[in-house]
Coordinates of C-alpha atoms in Angstrom, one line a residue:
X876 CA 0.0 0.0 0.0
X877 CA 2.8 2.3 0.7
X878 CA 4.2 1.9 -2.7
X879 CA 1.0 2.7 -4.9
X880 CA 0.4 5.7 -2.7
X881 CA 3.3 6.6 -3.5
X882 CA 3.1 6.1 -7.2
X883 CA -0.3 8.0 -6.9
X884 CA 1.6 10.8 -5.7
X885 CA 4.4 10.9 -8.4
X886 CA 1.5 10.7 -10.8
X887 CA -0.5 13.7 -9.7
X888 CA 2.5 15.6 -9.2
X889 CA 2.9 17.0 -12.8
X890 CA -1.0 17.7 -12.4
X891 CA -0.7 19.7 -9.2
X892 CA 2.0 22.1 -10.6
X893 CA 0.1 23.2 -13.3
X894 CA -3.1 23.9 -11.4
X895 CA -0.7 25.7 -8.8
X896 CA 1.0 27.6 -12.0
X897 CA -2.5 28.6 -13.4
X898 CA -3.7 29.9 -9.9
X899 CA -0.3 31.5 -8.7
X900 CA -1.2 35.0 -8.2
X901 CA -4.0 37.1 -8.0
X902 CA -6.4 36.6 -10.7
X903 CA -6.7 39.3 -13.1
X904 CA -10.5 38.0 -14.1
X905 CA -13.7 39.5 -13.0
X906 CA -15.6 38.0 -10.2
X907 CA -18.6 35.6 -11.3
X908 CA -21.8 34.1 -10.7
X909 CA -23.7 31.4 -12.2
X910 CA -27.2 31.7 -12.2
X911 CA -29.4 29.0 -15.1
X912 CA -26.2 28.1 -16.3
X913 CA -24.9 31.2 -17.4
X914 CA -22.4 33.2 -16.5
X915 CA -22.7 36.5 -15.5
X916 CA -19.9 39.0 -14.2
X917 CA -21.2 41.1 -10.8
X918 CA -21.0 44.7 -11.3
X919 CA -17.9 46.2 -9.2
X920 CA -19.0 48.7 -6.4
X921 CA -19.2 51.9 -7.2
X922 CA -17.4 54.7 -5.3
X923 CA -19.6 56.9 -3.8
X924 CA -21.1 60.2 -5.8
X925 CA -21.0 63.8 -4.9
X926 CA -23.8 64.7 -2.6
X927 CA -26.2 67.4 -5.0
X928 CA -26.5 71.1 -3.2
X929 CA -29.1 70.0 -0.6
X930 CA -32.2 72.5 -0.1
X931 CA -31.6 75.5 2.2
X932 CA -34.6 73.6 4.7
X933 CA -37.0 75.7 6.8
X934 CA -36.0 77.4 10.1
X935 CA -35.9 74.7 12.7
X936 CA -37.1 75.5 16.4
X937 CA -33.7 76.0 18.6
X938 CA -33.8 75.6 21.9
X939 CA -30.6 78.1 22.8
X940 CA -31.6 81.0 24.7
X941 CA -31.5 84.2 22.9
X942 CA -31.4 87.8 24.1
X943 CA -30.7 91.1 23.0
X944 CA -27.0 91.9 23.0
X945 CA -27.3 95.1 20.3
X946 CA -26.0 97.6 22.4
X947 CA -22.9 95.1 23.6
X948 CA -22.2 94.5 19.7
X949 CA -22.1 98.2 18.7
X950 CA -19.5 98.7 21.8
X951 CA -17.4 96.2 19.8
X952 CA -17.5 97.5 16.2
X953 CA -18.1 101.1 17.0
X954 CA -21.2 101.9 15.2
X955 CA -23.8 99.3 13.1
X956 CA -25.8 99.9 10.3
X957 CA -29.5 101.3 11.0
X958 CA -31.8 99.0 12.2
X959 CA -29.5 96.2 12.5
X960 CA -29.8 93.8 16.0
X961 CA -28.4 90.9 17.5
X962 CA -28.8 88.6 20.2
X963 CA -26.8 86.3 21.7
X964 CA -26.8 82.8 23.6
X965 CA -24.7 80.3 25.0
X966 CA -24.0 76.7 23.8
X967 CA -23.3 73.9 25.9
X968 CA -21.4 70.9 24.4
X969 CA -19.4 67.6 25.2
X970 CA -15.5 69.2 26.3
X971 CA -14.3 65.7 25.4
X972 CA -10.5 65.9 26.5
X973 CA -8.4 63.4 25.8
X974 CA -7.7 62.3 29.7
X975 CA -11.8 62.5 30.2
X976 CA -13.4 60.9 26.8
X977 CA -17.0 62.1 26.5
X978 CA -17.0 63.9 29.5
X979 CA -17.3 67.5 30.8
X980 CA -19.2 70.8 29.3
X981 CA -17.4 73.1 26.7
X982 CA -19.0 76.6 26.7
X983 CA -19.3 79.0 23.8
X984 CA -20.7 82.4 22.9
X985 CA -23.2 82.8 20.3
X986 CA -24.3 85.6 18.4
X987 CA -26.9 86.2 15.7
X988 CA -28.0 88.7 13.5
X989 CA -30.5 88.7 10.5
X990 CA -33.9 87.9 9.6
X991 CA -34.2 85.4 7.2
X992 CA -34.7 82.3 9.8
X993 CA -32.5 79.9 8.3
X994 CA -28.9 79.2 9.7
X995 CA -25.7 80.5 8.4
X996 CA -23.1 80.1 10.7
X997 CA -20.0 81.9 10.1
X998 CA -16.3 81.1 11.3
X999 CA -13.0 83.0 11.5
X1000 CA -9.0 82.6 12.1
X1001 CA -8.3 81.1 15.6
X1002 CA -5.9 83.7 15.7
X1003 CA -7.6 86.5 14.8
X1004 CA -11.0 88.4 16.5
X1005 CA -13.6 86.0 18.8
X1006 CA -15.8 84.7 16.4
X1007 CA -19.0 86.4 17.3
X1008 CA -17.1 90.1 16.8
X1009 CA -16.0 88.6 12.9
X1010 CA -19.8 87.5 12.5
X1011 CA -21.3 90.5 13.6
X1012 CA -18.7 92.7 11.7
X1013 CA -19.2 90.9 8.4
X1014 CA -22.7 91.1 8.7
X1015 CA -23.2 94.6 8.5
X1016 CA -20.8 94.0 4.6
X1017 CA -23.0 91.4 3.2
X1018 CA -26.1 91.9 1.0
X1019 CA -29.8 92.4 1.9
X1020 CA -30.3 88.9 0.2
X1021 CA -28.2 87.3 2.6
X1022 CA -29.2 88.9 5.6
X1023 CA -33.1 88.0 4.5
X1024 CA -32.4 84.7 4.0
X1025 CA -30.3 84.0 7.0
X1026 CA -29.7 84.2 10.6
X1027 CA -25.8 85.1 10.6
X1028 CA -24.7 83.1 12.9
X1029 CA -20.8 83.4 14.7
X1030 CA -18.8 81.4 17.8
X1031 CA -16.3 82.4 19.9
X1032 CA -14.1 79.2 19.0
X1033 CA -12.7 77.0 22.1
X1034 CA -10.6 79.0 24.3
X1035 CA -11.3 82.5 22.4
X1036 CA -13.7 85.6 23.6
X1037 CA -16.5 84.3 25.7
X1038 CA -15.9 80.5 25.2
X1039 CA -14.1 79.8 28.1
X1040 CA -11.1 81.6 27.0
X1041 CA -7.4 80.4 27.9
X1042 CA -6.5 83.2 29.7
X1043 CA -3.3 81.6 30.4
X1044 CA -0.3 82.9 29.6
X1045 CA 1.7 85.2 31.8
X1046 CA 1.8 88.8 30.7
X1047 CA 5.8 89.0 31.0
X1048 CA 5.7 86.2 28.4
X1049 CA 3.0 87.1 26.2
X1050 CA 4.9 90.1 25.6
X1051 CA 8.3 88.4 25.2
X1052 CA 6.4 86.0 22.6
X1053 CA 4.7 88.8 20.1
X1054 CA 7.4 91.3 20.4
X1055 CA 10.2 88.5 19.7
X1056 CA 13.4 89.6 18.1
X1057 CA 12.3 89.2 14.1
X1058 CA 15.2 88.5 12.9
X1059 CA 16.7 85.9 15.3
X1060 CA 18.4 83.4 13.7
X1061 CA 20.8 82.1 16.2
X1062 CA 20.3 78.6 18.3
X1063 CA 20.8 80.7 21.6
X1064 CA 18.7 83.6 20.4
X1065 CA 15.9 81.1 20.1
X1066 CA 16.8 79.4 22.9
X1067 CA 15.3 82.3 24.8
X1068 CA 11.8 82.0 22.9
X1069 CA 11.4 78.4 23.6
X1070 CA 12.0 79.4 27.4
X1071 CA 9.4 81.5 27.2
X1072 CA 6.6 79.1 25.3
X1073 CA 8.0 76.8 28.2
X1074 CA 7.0 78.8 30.7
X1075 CA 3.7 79.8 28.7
X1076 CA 2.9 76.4 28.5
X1077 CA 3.7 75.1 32.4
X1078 CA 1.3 78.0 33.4
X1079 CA -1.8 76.8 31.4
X1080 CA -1.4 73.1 31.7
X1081 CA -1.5 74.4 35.7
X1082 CA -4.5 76.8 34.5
X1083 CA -6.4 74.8 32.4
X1084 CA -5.7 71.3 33.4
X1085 CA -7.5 68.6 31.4
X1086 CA -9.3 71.4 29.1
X1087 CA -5.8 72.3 27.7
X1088 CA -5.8 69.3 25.0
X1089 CA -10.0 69.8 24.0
X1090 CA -9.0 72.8 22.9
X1091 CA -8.4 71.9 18.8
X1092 CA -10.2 72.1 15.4
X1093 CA -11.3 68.5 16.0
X1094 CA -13.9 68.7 18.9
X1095 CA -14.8 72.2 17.8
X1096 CA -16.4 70.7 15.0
X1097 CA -18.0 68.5 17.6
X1098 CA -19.4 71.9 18.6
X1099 CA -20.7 72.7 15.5
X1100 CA -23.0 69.3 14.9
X1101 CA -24.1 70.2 18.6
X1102 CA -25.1 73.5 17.5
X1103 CA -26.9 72.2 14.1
X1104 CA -28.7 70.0 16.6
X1105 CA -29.6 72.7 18.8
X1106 CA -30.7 74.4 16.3
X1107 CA -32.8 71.8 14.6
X1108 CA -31.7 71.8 11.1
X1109 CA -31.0 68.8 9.2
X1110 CA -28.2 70.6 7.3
X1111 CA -25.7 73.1 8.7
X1112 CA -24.6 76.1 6.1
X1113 CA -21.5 77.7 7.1
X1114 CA -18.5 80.1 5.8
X1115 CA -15.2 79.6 6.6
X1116 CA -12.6 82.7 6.7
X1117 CA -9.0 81.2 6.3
X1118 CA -7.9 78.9 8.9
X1119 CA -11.3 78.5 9.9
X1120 CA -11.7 76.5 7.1
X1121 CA -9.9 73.5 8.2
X1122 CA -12.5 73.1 11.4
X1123 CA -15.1 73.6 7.9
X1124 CA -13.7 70.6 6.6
X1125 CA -12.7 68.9 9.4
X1126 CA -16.7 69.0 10.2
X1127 CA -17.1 67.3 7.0
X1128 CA -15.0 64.4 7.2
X1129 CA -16.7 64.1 10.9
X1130 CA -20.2 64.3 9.9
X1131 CA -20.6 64.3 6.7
X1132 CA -24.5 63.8 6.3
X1133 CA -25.0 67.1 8.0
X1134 CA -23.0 69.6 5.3
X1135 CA -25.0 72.1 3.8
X1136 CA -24.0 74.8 1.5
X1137 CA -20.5 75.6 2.9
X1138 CA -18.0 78.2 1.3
X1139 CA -14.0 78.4 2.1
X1140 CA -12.5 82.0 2.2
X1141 CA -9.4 81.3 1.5
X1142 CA -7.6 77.9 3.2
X1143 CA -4.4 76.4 4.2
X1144 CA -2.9 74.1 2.1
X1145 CA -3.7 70.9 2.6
X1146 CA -0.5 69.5 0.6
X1147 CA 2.1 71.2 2.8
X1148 CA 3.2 70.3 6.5
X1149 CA 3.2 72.8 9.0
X1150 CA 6.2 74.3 8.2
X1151 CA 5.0 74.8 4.7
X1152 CA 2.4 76.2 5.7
X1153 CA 4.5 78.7 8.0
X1154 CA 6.4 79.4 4.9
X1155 CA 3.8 79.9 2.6
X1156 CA 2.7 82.2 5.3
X1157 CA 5.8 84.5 5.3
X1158 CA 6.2 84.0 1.6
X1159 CA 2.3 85.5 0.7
X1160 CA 3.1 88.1 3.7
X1161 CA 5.8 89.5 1.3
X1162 CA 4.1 89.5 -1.6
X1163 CA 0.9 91.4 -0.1
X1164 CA 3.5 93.8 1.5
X1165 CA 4.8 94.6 -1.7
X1166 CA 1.5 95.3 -3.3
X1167 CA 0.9 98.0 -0.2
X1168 CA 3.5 99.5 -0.4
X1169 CA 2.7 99.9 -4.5
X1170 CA -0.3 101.0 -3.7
X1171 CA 1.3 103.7 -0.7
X1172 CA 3.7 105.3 -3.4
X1173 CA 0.4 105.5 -5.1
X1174 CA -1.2 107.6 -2.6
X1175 CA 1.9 110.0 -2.0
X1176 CA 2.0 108.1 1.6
X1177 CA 3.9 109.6 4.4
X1178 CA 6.5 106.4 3.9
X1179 CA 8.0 108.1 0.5
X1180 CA 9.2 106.5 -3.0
X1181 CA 10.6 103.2 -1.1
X1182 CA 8.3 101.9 1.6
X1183 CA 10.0 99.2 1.9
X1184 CA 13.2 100.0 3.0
X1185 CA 11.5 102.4 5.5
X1186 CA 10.1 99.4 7.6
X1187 CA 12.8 97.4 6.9
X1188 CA 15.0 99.8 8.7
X1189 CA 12.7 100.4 11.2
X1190 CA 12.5 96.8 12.2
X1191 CA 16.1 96.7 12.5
X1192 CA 16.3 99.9 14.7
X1193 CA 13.6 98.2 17.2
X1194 CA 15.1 95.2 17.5
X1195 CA 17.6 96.9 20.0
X1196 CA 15.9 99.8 20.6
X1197 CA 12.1 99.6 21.4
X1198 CA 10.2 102.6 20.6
X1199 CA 8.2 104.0 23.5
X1200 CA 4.3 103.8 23.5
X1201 CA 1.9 104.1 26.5
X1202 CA 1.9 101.1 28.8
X1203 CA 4.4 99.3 27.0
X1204 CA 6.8 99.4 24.5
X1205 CA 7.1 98.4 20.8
X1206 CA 10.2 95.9 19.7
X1207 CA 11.0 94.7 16.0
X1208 CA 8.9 91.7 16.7
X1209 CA 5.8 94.2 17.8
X1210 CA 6.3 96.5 14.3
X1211 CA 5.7 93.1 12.0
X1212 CA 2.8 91.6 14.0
X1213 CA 1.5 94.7 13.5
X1214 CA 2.2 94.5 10.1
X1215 CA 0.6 91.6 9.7
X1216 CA -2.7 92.0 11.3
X1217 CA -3.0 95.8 9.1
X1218 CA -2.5 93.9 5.8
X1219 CA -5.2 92.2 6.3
X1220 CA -7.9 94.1 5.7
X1221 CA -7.0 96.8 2.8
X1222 CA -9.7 99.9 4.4
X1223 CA -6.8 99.7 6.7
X1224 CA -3.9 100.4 4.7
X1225 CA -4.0 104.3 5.1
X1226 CA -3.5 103.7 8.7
X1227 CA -0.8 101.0 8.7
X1228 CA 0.8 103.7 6.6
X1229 CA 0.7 106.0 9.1
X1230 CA 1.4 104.1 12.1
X1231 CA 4.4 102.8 10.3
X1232 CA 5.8 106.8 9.8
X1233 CA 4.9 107.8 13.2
X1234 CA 7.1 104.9 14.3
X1235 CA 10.0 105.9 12.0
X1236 CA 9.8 109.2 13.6
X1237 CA 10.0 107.4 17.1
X1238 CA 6.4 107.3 18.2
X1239 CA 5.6 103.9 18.6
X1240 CA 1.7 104.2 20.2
X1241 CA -0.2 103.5 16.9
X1242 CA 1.7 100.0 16.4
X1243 CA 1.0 99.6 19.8
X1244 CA -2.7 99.9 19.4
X1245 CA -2.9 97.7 16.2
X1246 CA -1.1 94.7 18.1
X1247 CA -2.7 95.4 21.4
X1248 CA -5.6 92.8 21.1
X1249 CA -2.5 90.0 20.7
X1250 CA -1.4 91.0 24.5
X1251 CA -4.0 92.7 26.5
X1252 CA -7.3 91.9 27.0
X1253 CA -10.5 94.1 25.0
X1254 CA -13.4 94.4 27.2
X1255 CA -14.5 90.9 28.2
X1256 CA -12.8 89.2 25.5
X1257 CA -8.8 88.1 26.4
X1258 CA -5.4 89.0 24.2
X1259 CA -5.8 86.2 21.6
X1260 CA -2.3 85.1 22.0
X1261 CA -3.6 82.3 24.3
X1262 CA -6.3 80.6 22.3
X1263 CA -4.3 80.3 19.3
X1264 CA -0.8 79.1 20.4
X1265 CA -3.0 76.7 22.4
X1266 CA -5.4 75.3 19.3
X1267 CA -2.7 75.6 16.9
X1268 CA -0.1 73.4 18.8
X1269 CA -2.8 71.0 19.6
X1270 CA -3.7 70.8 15.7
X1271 CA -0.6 69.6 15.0
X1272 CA 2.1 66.9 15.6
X1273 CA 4.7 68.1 14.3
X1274 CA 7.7 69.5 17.3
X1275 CA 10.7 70.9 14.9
X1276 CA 14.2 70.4 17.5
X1277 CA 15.9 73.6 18.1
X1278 CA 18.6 73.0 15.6
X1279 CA 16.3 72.4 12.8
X1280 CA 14.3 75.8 13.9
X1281 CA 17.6 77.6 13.7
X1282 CA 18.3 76.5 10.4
X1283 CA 14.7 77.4 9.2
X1284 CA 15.1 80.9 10.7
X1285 CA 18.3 81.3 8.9
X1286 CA 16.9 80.6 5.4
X1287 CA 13.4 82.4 6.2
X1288 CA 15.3 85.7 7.3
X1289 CA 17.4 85.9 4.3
X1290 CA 14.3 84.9 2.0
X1291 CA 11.4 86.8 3.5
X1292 CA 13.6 89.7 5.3
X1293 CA 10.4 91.3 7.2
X1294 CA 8.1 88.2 7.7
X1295 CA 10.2 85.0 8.0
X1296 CA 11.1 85.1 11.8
X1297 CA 8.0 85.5 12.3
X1298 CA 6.7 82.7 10.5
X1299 CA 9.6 80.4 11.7
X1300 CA 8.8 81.7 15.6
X1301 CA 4.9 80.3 15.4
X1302 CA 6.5 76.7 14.6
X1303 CA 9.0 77.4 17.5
X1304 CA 5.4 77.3 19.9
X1305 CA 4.6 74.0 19.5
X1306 CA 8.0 72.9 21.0
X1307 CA 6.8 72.8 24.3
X1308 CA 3.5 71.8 23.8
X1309 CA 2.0 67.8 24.5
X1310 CA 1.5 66.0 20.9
X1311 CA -1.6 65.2 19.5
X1312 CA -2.9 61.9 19.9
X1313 CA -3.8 62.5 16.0
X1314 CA -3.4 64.7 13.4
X1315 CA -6.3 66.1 11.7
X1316 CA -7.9 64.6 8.7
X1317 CA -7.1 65.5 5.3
X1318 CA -10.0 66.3 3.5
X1319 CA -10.8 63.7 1.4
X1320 CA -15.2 63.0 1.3
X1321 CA -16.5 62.4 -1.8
X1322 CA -20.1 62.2 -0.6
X1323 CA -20.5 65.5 0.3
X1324 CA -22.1 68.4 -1.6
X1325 CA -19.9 71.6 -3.9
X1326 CA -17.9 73.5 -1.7
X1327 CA -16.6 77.0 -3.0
X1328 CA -13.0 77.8 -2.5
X1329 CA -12.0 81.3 -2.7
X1330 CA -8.4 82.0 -3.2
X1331 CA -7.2 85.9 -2.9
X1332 CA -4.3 86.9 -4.8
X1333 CA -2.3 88.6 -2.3
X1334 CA -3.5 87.5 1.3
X1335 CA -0.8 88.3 4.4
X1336 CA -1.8 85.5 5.9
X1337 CA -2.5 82.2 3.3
X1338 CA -0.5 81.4 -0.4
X1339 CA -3.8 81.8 -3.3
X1340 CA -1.8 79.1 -4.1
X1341 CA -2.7 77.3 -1.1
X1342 CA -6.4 77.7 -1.3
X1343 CA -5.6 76.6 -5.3
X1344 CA -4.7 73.1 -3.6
X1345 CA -7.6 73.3 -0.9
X1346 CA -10.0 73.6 -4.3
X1347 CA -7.8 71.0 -6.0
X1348 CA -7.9 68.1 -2.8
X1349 CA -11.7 68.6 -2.0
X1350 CA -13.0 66.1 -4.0
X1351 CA -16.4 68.3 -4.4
X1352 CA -14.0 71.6 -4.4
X1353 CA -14.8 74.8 -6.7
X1354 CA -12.4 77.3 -7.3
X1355 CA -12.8 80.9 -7.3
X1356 CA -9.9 83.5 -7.4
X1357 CA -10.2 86.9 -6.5
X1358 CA -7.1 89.1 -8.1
X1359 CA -7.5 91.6 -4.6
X1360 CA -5.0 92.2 -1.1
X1361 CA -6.4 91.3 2.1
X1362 CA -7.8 88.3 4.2
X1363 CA -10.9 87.1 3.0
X1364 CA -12.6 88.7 0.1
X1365 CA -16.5 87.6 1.1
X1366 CA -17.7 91.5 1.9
X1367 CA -15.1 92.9 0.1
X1368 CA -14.9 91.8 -3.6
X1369 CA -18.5 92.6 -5.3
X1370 CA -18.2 90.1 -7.6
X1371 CA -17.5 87.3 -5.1
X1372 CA -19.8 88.3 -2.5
X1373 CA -22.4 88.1 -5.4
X1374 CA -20.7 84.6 -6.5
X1375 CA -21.5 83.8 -2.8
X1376 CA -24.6 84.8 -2.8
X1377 CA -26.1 82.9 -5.5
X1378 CA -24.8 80.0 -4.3
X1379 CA -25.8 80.3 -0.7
X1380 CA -29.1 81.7 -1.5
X1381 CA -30.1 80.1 -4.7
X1382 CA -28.2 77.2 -4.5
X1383 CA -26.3 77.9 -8.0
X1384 CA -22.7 76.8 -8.3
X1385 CA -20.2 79.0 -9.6
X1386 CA -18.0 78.2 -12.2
X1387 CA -15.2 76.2 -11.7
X1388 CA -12.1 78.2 -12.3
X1389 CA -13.8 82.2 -12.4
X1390 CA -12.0 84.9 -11.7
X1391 CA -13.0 88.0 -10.2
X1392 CA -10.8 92.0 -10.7
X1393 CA -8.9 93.5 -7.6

């Protein structure tokens, strides 16, 4: 018996490597089925389709707690538009920190202005104005048909304004972190900036405890499906302004049966790490400094025929010489986040003009008052330093070693001579900072309806080429450029606002690719 099994074996051998040569592999035929006898191939699945612009819906019935806040608001901007009121409220929603999952209450101011009923919630930089102020200012820019349409609806983000703000850092350091020597490029130079995020950092993990690592773009857009739901809409419409538009898309990938019509004001670039981003930042700063100070020869400014050199001179007289202002005084590091924060709107150019002469004749207290809100408190809302060193360190992973932040400050100085330091410093934050249990997603859903992606020629604070990628990535993205200077151009540009318009109100999607005149 052993024998003729064996001969068995030796005989199905031959026969056993070709059905093993004729199988090796995966095979490259379609799947089957057989069904009467015949054979029939099953279809492969399908990837899922682009979500159509859903309907704007009817005004649900919230159960936030408005009241009249109109007299509060025009405090805050100054002076509003006749006729125009707001109201505000407070939302209530899961703080969700890492050490407590699903547990404890995150707080955040509401306001509202309009009369249309419907939702239209609207979002700016974590590092710029609380949200509600940004709503309620770019409410009294936007047309009749918006504001009959929609309730305008902003948020004080996580740890900004009224939201339980991280009014954290020290005051010594705050001002030691925003009026930072621009142009440091050495490793001991920096070495004194780290020691100041360090201390910045041990004082608000002491402060803020377990809240200090809920405060990021991911559970804010927790925040927003808990104000959709509050609000009892089955889609939420929003606008993003810069940054804000990666909590925008961030919501998406997190609940992305609840878009509505959503609209990107410019965006970071989704293909570049943080320190791309930093240095797209410094790069586009240039390049909108250059068109103001065109635009201040223009004028006959008080800067004369080369603006440029003016401030870059001045920078370098400040950075060992601080210029005297009331309360305080203002460094090299003070003049460009000044700088930065008058670039971005262009009504304020005039004024950054002027500032920027006084302080060349010594008289640093108009810089001082543009970069105030970065280190003292406004009314009841506190110096946004806090918030956004906190979110943005917490929305990233990355933690560049001194050396490497050296050698990044070194090539950004000599490449973009007034911004670069600058841009190098805000990746210097995050070097003291806990990581991330993850980064934040890429934005990537397919299933979700047309978003609008505005990219702005010259913006101080994002690359158009940068939005050009957000536009690109977005599966559902549609790209519209505006060929203007300044942050945002919803309110500002005509001919996007009206772009906007139509698709927020009408539900009509602009052009892929359109183009709108500075």
């Amino acid at each position: 018996m052993p024998r003729t099994t064996h001969r068995v074996g030796a005989a199905l051998l031959p026969l056993l490597l070709v059905v093993a040569a004729c199988s090796a592999g995966p095979s490259e035929r379609p799947a089957v089925a057989y069904h009467d006898g015949q054979q029939q191939i099953v279809p492969a699945p399908q990837p899922p389709k682009p979500a159509p612009v859903p309907p704007l819906g009817s005004p649900g019935v919230d159960t936030l707690n408005w009241e009249d806040c109109t007299e509060q608001t025009r405090a805050e901007l100054g002076s509003l538009p006749s006729g125009m009121t707001f109201s505000c409220a407070r939302l209530l929603s899961t703080l969700d920190s890492p050490e407590s999952p699903t547990r404890g209450t995150a707080r955040n101011e509401l306001i509202r202005a309009g009369s249309g009923g419907i939702p239209l919630v609207v979002l700016g930089d974590i590092g710029g104005e609380p949200g509600t102020i940004f709503a309620a200012r770019l409410a009294t820019q936007l047309p009749p048909e918006l504001l009959n349409t929609f309730d305008i609806i902003g948020m004080d983000r996580r740890g900004t304004g009224e939201s339980d703000p991280a009014d954290c850092v020290p005051p010594a350091q705050r001002e030691s972190i925003v009026g930072f020597d621009p142009r440091a490029t050495d490793r001991a130079e920096l070495d004194r900036l780290l020691d100041s995020v360090l201390d910045a950092s041990q004082e608000c993990l002491l402060n803020l405890d377990e809240r200090l690592q809920a405060y990021d773009t991911w559970r804010t857009a927790s925040d927003l499906e808990e104000l959709r739901l509050q609000l009892d809409v089955p889609k939420l419409h929003a606008i993003g302004r810069g940054e804000a538009a990666r909590l925008l898309t961030t919501f998406a990938e997190r609940f992305p049966t609840s878009v509505g019509r959503m609209v990107l004001d410019g965006a970071p670039d989704p293909t570049r790490d943080t320190i791309g981003q930093a240095e797209s930042q410094a790069q586009s700063a240039e390049q909108t400094f250059d068109v103001f100070a065109a635009d201040c020869v223009r004028r006959g400014c008080p800067l004369g025929p080369d603006p440029r050199k003016v401030v870059s001179d001045l920078v370098e007289r400040t950075r060992a010489t601080p210029l005297p202002a009331p309360g305080t005084t203002v460094g090299g590091g003070r003049v460009v986040q000044a700088m930065l924060l008058g670039l971005a709107d262009r009504n304020s150019w005039p004024g950054l003009a002027d500032a920027l002469a006084a302080a060349d004749r010594g008289d640093g207290a108009a810089l001082a008052t543009i970069s105030a809100p970065l280190v003292t408190a406004q009314g009841v809302n506190p110096p946004w330093l806090d918030g956004d060193m906190i979110t943005s360190c917490n929305d990233t992973t990355l933690r560049v070693p001194p050396q490497r932040s050296s050698d990044l400050a070194v090539d950004w100085v000599n490449r973009f001579p007034l911004f670069g330091g600058a841009a190098v410093q805000r990746v210097v934050w995050c070097g003291s900072w806990p990581v991330p249990q993850q980064p934040l997603p890429a934005p990537r859903r397919v299933d979700v309806p047309p978003i609008p992606v505005i990219s702005t020629a010259n913006d101080p604070q994002l690359l158009g080429m940068g939005s050009d990628h957000m536009a690109e990535q977005l599966p559902t993205g549609v790209l519209l450029r505006w060929q203007g200077a300044g942050h945002g151009a919803i309110g500002r540009s005509p001919c996007i606002t009206e772009a906007v318009s139509r698709f927020l109100v009408q539900g009509t999607v602009p052009t892929d690719g359109m183009a709108c005149p500075g």
